[in-house]
Tab-separated table of C-alpha atoms and ligand atoms in Angstrom:
chain	number	residue	atom	x	y	z
C	1003	UNK	CA	75.375	70.049	43.310
C	1004	UNK	CA	71.864	69.734	44.596
C	1005	UNK	CA	70.348	66.519	44.389
C	1006	UNK	CA	67.201	68.160	42.922
C	1007	UNK	CA	69.240	69.354	39.935
C	1008	UNK	CA	70.672	66.142	39.399
C	1009	UNK	CA	66.991	63.920	39.631
C	1010	UNK	CA	66.165	66.699	37.469
C	1011	UNK	CA	69.145	66.106	35.045
C	1012	UNK	CA	68.692	62.465	35.136
C	1013	UNK	CA	64.925	62.771	33.933
C	1014	UNK	CA	65.795	65.321	31.171
C	1015	UNK	CA	68.550	63.012	29.911
C	1016	UNK	CA	66.443	59.862	29.897
C	1017	UNK	CA	63.972	61.475	27.853
C	1018	UNK	CA	66.504	62.741	24.933
C	1019	UNK	CA	68.431	59.370	25.589
C	1020	UNK	CA	65.649	56.832	25.523
C	1021	UNK	CA	62.936	58.308	23.785
C	1022	UNK	CA	62.856	61.968	22.035
C	1023	UNK	CA	66.348	63.206	20.699
C	1024	UNK	CA	64.746	64.754	17.873
C	1025	UNK	CA	63.178	67.015	20.963
C	1026	UNK	CA	67.118	69.031	21.224
C	1027	UNK	CA	67.460	68.077	17.436
C	1028	UNK	CA	70.318	65.331	18.152
C	1029	UNK	CA	70.756	62.159	16.458
C	1030	UNK	CA	72.042	59.247	18.311
C	1031	UNK	CA	73.964	56.250	17.113
C	1032	UNK	CA	72.332	52.895	16.474
C	1033	UNK	CA	74.440	51.870	19.746
C	1034	UNK	CA	72.716	54.697	21.711
C	1035	UNK	CA	75.917	56.992	22.052
C	1036	UNK	CA	76.210	60.911	21.350
C	1037	UNK	CA	79.457	63.153	21.991
C	1038	UNK	CA	78.760	64.862	25.008
C	1039	UNK	CA	79.465	67.844	23.104
C	1040	UNK	CA	76.851	67.383	20.480
C	1041	UNK	CA	74.248	66.875	23.608
C	1042	UNK	CA	75.160	70.152	25.274
C	1043	UNK	CA	74.494	72.119	22.174
C	1044	UNK	CA	71.275	70.721	21.677
C	1045	UNK	CA	69.841	70.777	24.989
C	1046	UNK	CA	71.530	74.302	24.965
C	1047	UNK	CA	69.906	75.413	21.943
C	1048	UNK	CA	66.469	74.547	23.247
C	1049	UNK	CA	66.493	76.200	26.499
C	1050	UNK	CA	68.343	73.790	28.753
C	1051	UNK	CA	71.727	74.218	30.583
C	1052	UNK	CA	74.154	71.573	30.750
C	1053	UNK	CA	77.534	71.098	31.057
C	1054	UNK	CA	80.315	68.297	31.354
C	1055	UNK	CA	80.465	68.720	34.790
C	1056	UNK	CA	76.661	67.982	35.384
C	1057	UNK	CA	76.666	65.219	32.791
C	1058	UNK	CA	79.528	63.354	34.703
C	1059	UNK	CA	78.302	63.872	38.253
C	1060	UNK	CA	74.621	62.201	37.004
C	1061	UNK	CA	76.232	59.468	35.171
C	1062	UNK	CA	78.450	58.622	38.521
C	1063	UNK	CA	75.671	59.363	41.149
C	1064	UNK	CA	72.775	57.905	39.390
C	1065	UNK	CA	71.082	55.154	42.173
C	1066	UNK	CA	70.669	52.791	38.550
C	1067	UNK	CA	73.473	53.208	36.404
C	1068	UNK	CA	71.261	54.528	34.140
C	1069	UNK	CA	74.082	56.485	31.680
C	1070	UNK	CA	77.506	55.147	30.119
C	1071	UNK	CA	80.211	57.170	28.937
C	1072	UNK	CA	82.537	55.417	26.193
C	1073	UNK	CA	85.887	54.734	27.209
C	1074	UNK	CA	87.357	57.889	26.366
C	1075	UNK	CA	85.040	59.809	27.755
C	1076	UNK	CA	83.745	61.693	25.345
C	1077	UNK	CA	80.110	59.851	24.776
C	1078	UNK	CA	76.900	59.609	26.590
C	1079	UNK	CA	74.511	56.923	26.521
C	1080	UNK	CA	71.433	55.348	28.375
C	1081	UNK	CA	72.126	51.717	29.331
C	1082	UNK	CA	69.053	50.504	28.529
C	1083	UNK	CA	65.201	51.605	28.294
C	1084	UNK	CA	65.197	52.411	25.050
C	1085	UNK	CA	61.901	53.485	22.957
C	1086	UNK	CA	63.400	55.577	20.015
C	1087	UNK	CA	63.584	53.646	16.728
C	1088	UNK	CA	67.297	55.308	16.438
C	1089	UNK	CA	68.590	52.641	19.119
C	1090	UNK	CA	68.640	49.290	18.212
C	1091	UNK	CA	71.132	48.451	20.874
C	1092	UNK	CA	73.264	44.915	20.897
C	1093	UNK	CA	73.052	44.147	24.307
C	1094	UNK	CA	75.135	41.192	25.251
C	1095	UNK	CA	74.058	38.106	25.374
C	1096	UNK	CA	74.307	36.228	28.713
C	1097	UNK	CA	72.895	32.531	29.444
C	1098	UNK	CA	70.597	33.879	32.554
C	1099	UNK	CA	70.506	32.957	36.390
C	1100	UNK	CA	67.467	29.873	36.935
C	1101	UNK	CA	65.129	32.616	38.530
C	1102	UNK	CA	64.750	36.529	37.399
C	1103	UNK	CA	62.229	38.863	39.071
C	1104	UNK	CA	59.662	41.155	37.286
C	1105	UNK	CA	57.360	43.632	39.458
C	1106	UNK	CA	54.414	44.915	38.290
C	1107	UNK	CA	51.012	46.081	39.498
C	1108	UNK	CA	48.190	43.526	40.699
C	1109	UNK	CA	45.980	45.364	38.113
C	1110	UNK	CA	48.015	44.216	35.105
C	1111	UNK	CA	48.619	40.393	36.291
C	1112	UNK	CA	45.297	39.263	33.992
C	1113	UNK	CA	46.483	40.665	31.029
C	1114	UNK	CA	49.986	39.357	31.979
C	1115	UNK	CA	48.570	35.640	32.504
C	1116	UNK	CA	46.674	35.927	28.842
C	1117	UNK	CA	49.840	37.465	27.046
C	1118	UNK	CA	53.013	37.081	29.148
C	1119	UNK	CA	54.950	39.903	29.898
C	1120	UNK	CA	55.147	42.270	26.762
C	1121	UNK	CA	57.940	45.188	26.290
C	1122	UNK	CA	54.845	47.744	26.322
C	1123	UNK	CA	56.777	51.172	24.319
C	1124	UNK	CA	60.539	49.974	25.539
C	1125	UNK	CA	62.383	47.574	23.431
C	1126	UNK	CA	62.023	45.025	26.160
C	1127	UNK	CA	60.695	43.167	28.684
C	1128	UNK	CA	62.598	44.411	31.697
C	1129	UNK	CA	64.154	41.835	34.646
C	1130	UNK	CA	66.145	41.924	37.818
C	1131	UNK	CA	68.081	39.485	39.758
C	1132	UNK	CA	66.905	40.254	42.942
C	1133	UNK	CA	63.110	40.846	43.943
C	1134	UNK	CA	64.061	44.276	45.888
C	1135	UNK	CA	64.486	46.232	42.771
C	1136	UNK	CA	61.346	44.303	41.248
C	1137	UNK	CA	59.197	45.099	44.070
C	1138	UNK	CA	60.023	49.348	43.455
C	1139	UNK	CA	59.618	49.394	39.590
C	1140	UNK	CA	56.241	47.283	39.808
C	1141	UNK	CA	55.095	50.122	42.842
C	1142	UNK	CA	55.546	52.757	39.965
C	1143	UNK	CA	52.507	51.697	38.075
C	1144	UNK	CA	50.463	50.992	42.010
C	1145	UNK	CA	50.032	47.922	44.043
C	1146	UNK	CA	53.321	45.867	43.328
C	1147	UNK	CA	53.697	42.070	42.878
C	1148	UNK	CA	56.754	40.431	41.863
C	1149	UNK	CA	56.416	37.646	39.424
C	1150	UNK	CA	58.981	34.842	39.500
C	1151	UNK	CA	60.308	33.710	35.954
C	1152	UNK	CA	61.900	30.317	35.161
C	1153	UNK	CA	64.888	32.202	33.252
C	1154	UNK	CA	67.218	29.561	32.472
C	1155	UNK	CA	64.731	27.358	31.341
C	1156	UNK	CA	63.152	29.732	28.947
C	1157	UNK	CA	66.489	29.682	28.088
C	1158	UNK	CA	67.145	26.376	27.117
C	1159	UNK	CA	64.074	26.627	25.325
C	1160	UNK	CA	65.860	28.877	22.733
C	1161	UNK	CA	65.087	32.600	24.084
C	1162	UNK	CA	67.600	34.986	24.364
C	1163	UNK	CA	68.260	37.107	27.070
C	1164	UNK	CA	70.874	40.339	27.367
C	1165	UNK	CA	72.073	42.034	30.036
C	1166	UNK	CA	72.528	46.296	30.091
C	1167	UNK	CA	75.799	48.092	31.290
C	1168	UNK	CA	73.885	48.121	34.336
C	1169	UNK	CA	72.977	44.899	34.566
C	1170	UNK	CA	69.327	44.511	34.365
C	1171	UNK	CA	68.058	41.834	32.321
C	1172	UNK	CA	66.280	42.009	28.796
C	1173	UNK	CA	64.299	39.447	26.905
C	1174	UNK	CA	62.205	39.946	24.209
C	1175	UNK	CA	58.408	38.727	25.484
C	1176	UNK	CA	58.007	36.277	28.199
C	1177	UNK	CA	55.441	33.513	27.661
C	1178	UNK	CA	53.152	32.887	30.270
C	1179	UNK	CA	54.246	29.704	31.424
C	1180	UNK	CA	57.284	30.489	32.677
C	1181	UNK	CA	56.356	32.763	35.528
C	1182	UNK	CA	54.313	32.405	38.875
C	1183	UNK	CA	52.931	34.341	40.981
C	1184	UNK	CA	53.732	34.488	44.573
P	1553	HQG	C1	53.938	45.955	32.295
P	1553	HQG	C2	62.426	51.691	35.399
P	1553	HQG	C3	49.684	44.434	31.124
P	1553	HQG	C4	54.824	45.855	32.695
P	1553	HQG	C5	61.905	50.262	35.864
P	1553	HQG	C6	54.774	46.887	33.312
P	1553	HQG	C7	62.885	49.420	35.144
P	1553	HQG	C8	52.099	43.962	31.029
P	1553	HQG	C9	54.578	48.224	32.191
P	1553	HQG	C10	62.140	49.901	33.406
P	1553	HQG	C11	51.741	43.341	30.524
P	1553	HQG	C12	55.167	48.270	30.831
P	1553	HQG	C13	61.529	48.920	33.365
P	1553	HQG	C14	50.444	42.674	29.686
P	1553	HQG	C15	53.941	43.744	30.931
P	1553	HQG	N1	49.869	43.009	30.091
P	1553	HQG	N2	50.743	44.775	31.640
P	1553	HQG	N3	50.679	41.565	28.773
P	1553	HQG	N4	53.297	42.571	30.519
P	1553	HQG	N5	53.053	44.887	31.584
P	1553	HQG	O1	57.880	51.124	32.484
P	1553	HQG	O2	59.304	47.014	33.698
P	1553	HQG	O3	64.106	54.238	36.175
P	1553	HQG	O4	57.775	49.581	30.284
P	1553	HQG	O5	54.543	44.673	33.752
P	1553	HQG	O6	63.009	50.720	37.072
P	1553	HQG	O7	57.986	48.618	34.879
P	1553	HQG	O8	63.557	54.292	33.896
P	1553	HQG	O9	58.321	48.522	32.028
P	1553	HQG	O10	54.529	47.532	34.324
P	1553	HQG	O11	64.007	49.290	35.623
P	1553	HQG	O12	65.431	53.853	34.796
P	1553	HQG	O13	53.536	46.891	31.293
P	1553	HQG	O14	62.405	51.354	33.942
P	1553	HQG	O15	63.467	52.295	35.233
P	1553	HQG	O16	56.232	49.841	31.809
P	1553	HQG	O17	59.782	49.308	33.907
P	1553	HQG	P1	57.469	49.964	31.299
P	1553	HQG	P2	58.913	48.361	33.539
P	1553	HQG	P3	64.066	53.656	34.772
């Protein structure tokens, strides 16, 4: 399977499983799941040819483990990053490590200093446990900068942390007091 086809399919799956399931006339359950057969049929009705083999390859190959299969292998969901109101995924609540990292662009810093980190159109602020990931995330928006978050302190002061299937840490909001800049 060509890499290009896998990337294209991953982008398409991100779009329908996180943001716009209605674009291909499918519904996700509140945990984000849909039957793979339903997904394939919906995509086909909208001119997009998928098949089970291709979908499974995208799930396994994906660099960031963006998608998960149900234990019986019949359903798929995006691990995190949703904006659709169809999904209210109950991620696993966990005690975070002492520090977590958030990659952003330098041009957002002024606003972050005022408001802290806010989720934008997604349901959560995304944090990682390593700086390499954070740099790559930040680069998407311009000159990257990695912010250090005092996650354990935040948690001890009542902020709930969740971890998605793929290891990404999620929190509702990071107040500016817990953020340090390099
Ligand atoms: C910024 C990708 C101004 C925030 C990535 C970020 C990640 C503020 C942007 C995942 C702000 C939101 C998530 C404030 C936050 N003022 N800007 N107060 N607070 N921001 O894309 O974290 O490839 O929704 O720093 O790799 O960049 O999709 O979030 O720059 O894992 O799987 O607002 O998405 O993964 O942008 O990325 P995003 P993100 P996938």
